[in-house]
Amino acid sequence: MGAVSPPGGDFSEPVAQNTLRIVKVFWALDADLADRRHFPSINWLKSYSLYLDEISSWWNTEIGDQWLKLRNTAMTLLQKESELQEIVKLVGPDALPPKERATLESARMMREDFLQQNAFHEVDTYCPGRKQYEMLRIMNVYAEKILDAVDKHVHIDDIIKMKSREQIARMATVSNEKFEEQFKKIEKQLDTEIESLIKEAK
Amino acid sequence: MSNKNKEYTTVTEVAGPLMIVENIEDVAYNEVVRIKTADGEERTGQVLEAHLDKAIVQVFEGTKGLDTKLTSARFIGETMKLGVSPEMLGRVFDGTGNPIDDAPAIIPEDRRDINGDPINPYSREYPREFIQTGVSTIDGLNTLVRGQKLPIFSGSGLPHNQLASQIARQAKVLGKEEKFAVVFCAMGITAEEANLFIRDFEETGALERTTMFLNLADDPTIERIILPRMALTAAEYLAFDQDMQVLVILTDMTNYAEALREIAAAREEVPGRRGYPGYMYTDLAMIYERAGRIKGRKGSITQIPLLTMPDDDITHPIPDLTGYITEGQIVLERGLHKKDVYPPISVLPCLSRLMDRGIGKDRTREDHSGVANQLYAAYAEGNDLRDLVAIVGEDALSDRDRKFLQFADLFEEKFVKQDDHEDRSIIETLTIGWNLFATLPRSELKKIDEKYIKQYLPVDNKDKKTAKKTKSDTSQKKEDDSKVE
């Protein structure tokens, strides 16, 4: 592992670019993310690992068989978000159609509640693989469900008010030993809340 | 020529990859130099500049450990040559052309100048034989033909090596059994990337018809200057003397250009754009122009150079100058890669200039050109609508626009995306295209000849009636059809 700190955070300069051509894994630390107190400030779109093919079979057998699929959908979601952000900068998020707002909402959840970790928190500082997997899975379920809900005319503001959403945000700090039970409860609550919202909307 | 046995001990300066020898006589430009170091080690160099009594020599193995007192140099009176033989297939060579696979040295049938003989423009044959790569975006939309040079523009961390090895594995000319060979030239890539290619060639049994020239990331930079020239010399021998169809993969041309810059900087030349020498265009052309076919010869050289665009910038001098010389380009895009689309080929900026002559009746299929044009047009339209829909929402779109929007998504998912071991025939590729057209209103298929629409468009019963109605107004748009011959 080695660090390259290009002046001014400009990755286009030669040292960074020549390093990139040789390494197979790259974590891009991003000053903007650090300013926003997004830690660890690893830019998810610029970073990459060329070992994905090799490592995904390990995750799929040792941790959970959906891992590669979950990882890919999450990545797709984040990529879509960055494309939408350019428009949001011009017209604001409220001007977007409901489906796009739901995408933004799910991507924000990924960013704030999955990609960020507090290194000084007793529990959050280390997240075991199985817990990462479950968190990612529940957030994927959330993304899928709210997309379905807005399709059935549920208003996005009502979705954001859901209690389970807050609990998902707290998943990172649930004890690493007893998280499975707690997560199941959260998923159940998410289910019932979404269902009642869809019923109301009818 | 009598003085060619002279050994000079007049080295006066060693700077970077260069060495200066003084008090010399009869030294010619590009002449090869045998250098003996203080401890008896032999190295090879080449004259970069010849003054009256002074020569600047670049040392391929690097100048580490050379001193000005005990180093001696002998000018051998000829330019760099490579011994060639059909035995080169299945072998691995280093940056100076010596075998590194623990097998005995080859017995050359001939020794060729690595700078090659430029092909006489008059005897060049126009490339027009379709190569099926099994990759839809290339076969269907940016067709590769024999003798073409088609680079892949990529970025760090994108799967360009995977794509190149897929092409090397699957490339074939339909309906012909011919001798096929791959010349693989690695400039400054990592050992792991080189292993990926070797493993891949081994698995498919392609290794025995592959000649590899390897200069890895930790090998001397200067060797990268001569490496593609040696690889192409071997390729020319296999193609034009041994009647083989040769595919040359050059990876990574960015490292080649960096090596060029390193030498230019050491010689204190006036730098051009971004520090690259002003003659980089000419220099690249000398490599790329060695692709092609010659009248009266059976063999051909097809080149696929790979390059990583620094910071994904297509205006950077390396991709920019390359694009001027080559006959089109395949461009990879990070956005598609993040959306889990393999191969992440961004279709719109891609181009194959030689496609028109290689497709159509008797080559691929008579509807190919129309299908390609229509796919481009519809995808471009759907792609534009994506920005619009993000603002106004899908509901605000007209029925027609919504179909194009959906088309763009389907196109990426069904046409572009495929497995890295999926070898699609051109017919399969065209069928996917036609299935996608079925999602669009028939009247919008303006770029395809009416008779092909009738023949190939999958129609279900419901659409048949409307199809008849629109027939008259689509046939008027015939002028859009390109010559599908």
Coordinates of N, CA and C in Angstrom, one line a residue, chain B residues 16-18 44-46 48 57-63 95-96 215 219-228 256 258-260 262-264 266:
Chain B
G16 N 21.3 10.4 -17.9 CA 20.0 9.7 -18.0 C 20.2 8.5 -18.8
P17 N 19.4 8.2 -19.9 CA 19.5 7.0 -20.7 C 20.6 7.2 -21.8
L18 N 21.3 8.3 -21.8 CA 22.2 8.6 -22.9 C 23.6 8.6 -22.5
T44 N 23.7 -3.0 -25.2 CA 23.4 -2.6 -26.6 C 22.9 -1.1 -26.6
G45 N 23.3 -0.4 -27.6 CA 22.8 1.0 -27.7 C 22.6 1.4 -29.1
Q46 N 22.1 2.6 -29.4 CA 21.8 3.0 -30.7 C 22.2 4.5 -30.8
L48 N 21.7 8.1 -31.6 CA 20.6 9.0 -31.7 C 20.9 10.3 -32.5
V57 N 24.5 8.3 -27.8 CA 24.0 6.9 -27.9 C 23.0 6.7 -26.8
Q58 N 21.9 6.1 -27.2 CA 20.9 5.7 -26.1 C 21.2 4.2 -25.8
V59 N 21.2 3.9 -24.5 CA 21.6 2.6 -24.0 C 20.3 1.9 -23.6
F60 N 20.0 0.8 -24.2 CA 18.7 0.1 -24.0 C 18.6 -0.5 -22.6
E61 N 19.6 -1.1 -22.2 CA 19.5 -1.8 -20.9 C 19.7 -0.8 -19.7
G62 N 19.8 0.5 -20.0 CA 20.0 1.5 -19.0 C 21.4 1.8 -18.7
T63 N 21.7 3.0 -18.2 CA 23.1 3.4 -18.1 C 23.6 3.2 -16.7
G95 N 12.8 -7.2 -24.1 CA 12.8 -5.9 -24.8 C 13.9 -5.8 -25.8
T96 N 14.9 -6.6 -25.8 CA 16.0 -6.5 -26.8 C 15.9 -7.7 -27.8
N215 N 8.1 -6.1 -22.1 CA 8.9 -5.2 -21.4 C 8.0 -4.8 -20.2
D219 N 11.1 -3.0 -16.1 CA 12.2 -3.2 -17.0 C 12.6 -1.8 -17.6
P220 N 13.8 -1.7 -18.2 CA 14.3 -0.4 -18.6 C 13.3 0.3 -19.6
T221 N 13.1 1.6 -19.3 CA 12.2 2.4 -20.1 C 12.6 2.4 -21.6
I222 N 13.9 2.5 -21.9 CA 14.3 2.8 -23.2 C 14.0 1.7 -24.2
E223 N 13.9 0.4 -23.6 CA 13.6 -0.7 -24.4 C 12.2 -0.5 -25.1
R224 N 11.3 0.3 -24.4 CA 10.0 0.4 -24.9 C 10.0 1.1 -26.2
I225 N 11.1 1.9 -26.5 CA 11.1 2.6 -27.8 C 11.3 1.5 -29.0
I226 N 12.1 0.5 -28.7 CA 12.3 -0.4 -29.9 C 11.4 -1.6 -29.8
L227 N 10.7 -1.8 -28.7 CA 9.9 -3.0 -28.6 C 8.8 -3.1 -29.6
P228 N 8.0 -2.1 -29.8 CA 6.9 -2.2 -30.9 C 7.5 -2.4 -32.2
Y256 N 4.7 3.9 -24.0 CA 5.6 4.1 -25.1 C 5.8 5.7 -25.2
E258 N 5.5 7.9 -23.0 CA 6.2 8.4 -21.8 C 7.7 8.2 -22.0
A259 N 8.1 7.0 -22.6 CA 9.5 6.7 -22.8 C 10.1 7.7 -23.8
L260 N 9.3 8.0 -24.8 CA 9.7 8.9 -25.9 C 10.0 10.3 -25.2
E262 N 10.8 10.8 -22.1 CA 11.9 10.7 -21.2 C 13.2 10.9 -22.0
I263 N 13.3 10.3 -23.2 CA 14.5 10.5 -24.0 C 14.6 11.9 -24.5
A264 N 13.5 12.5 -24.9 CA 13.5 13.9 -25.4 C 14.0 14.8 -24.4
A266 N 15.9 14.0 -21.8 CA 17.3 13.8 -21.5 C 18.2 14.5 -22.6

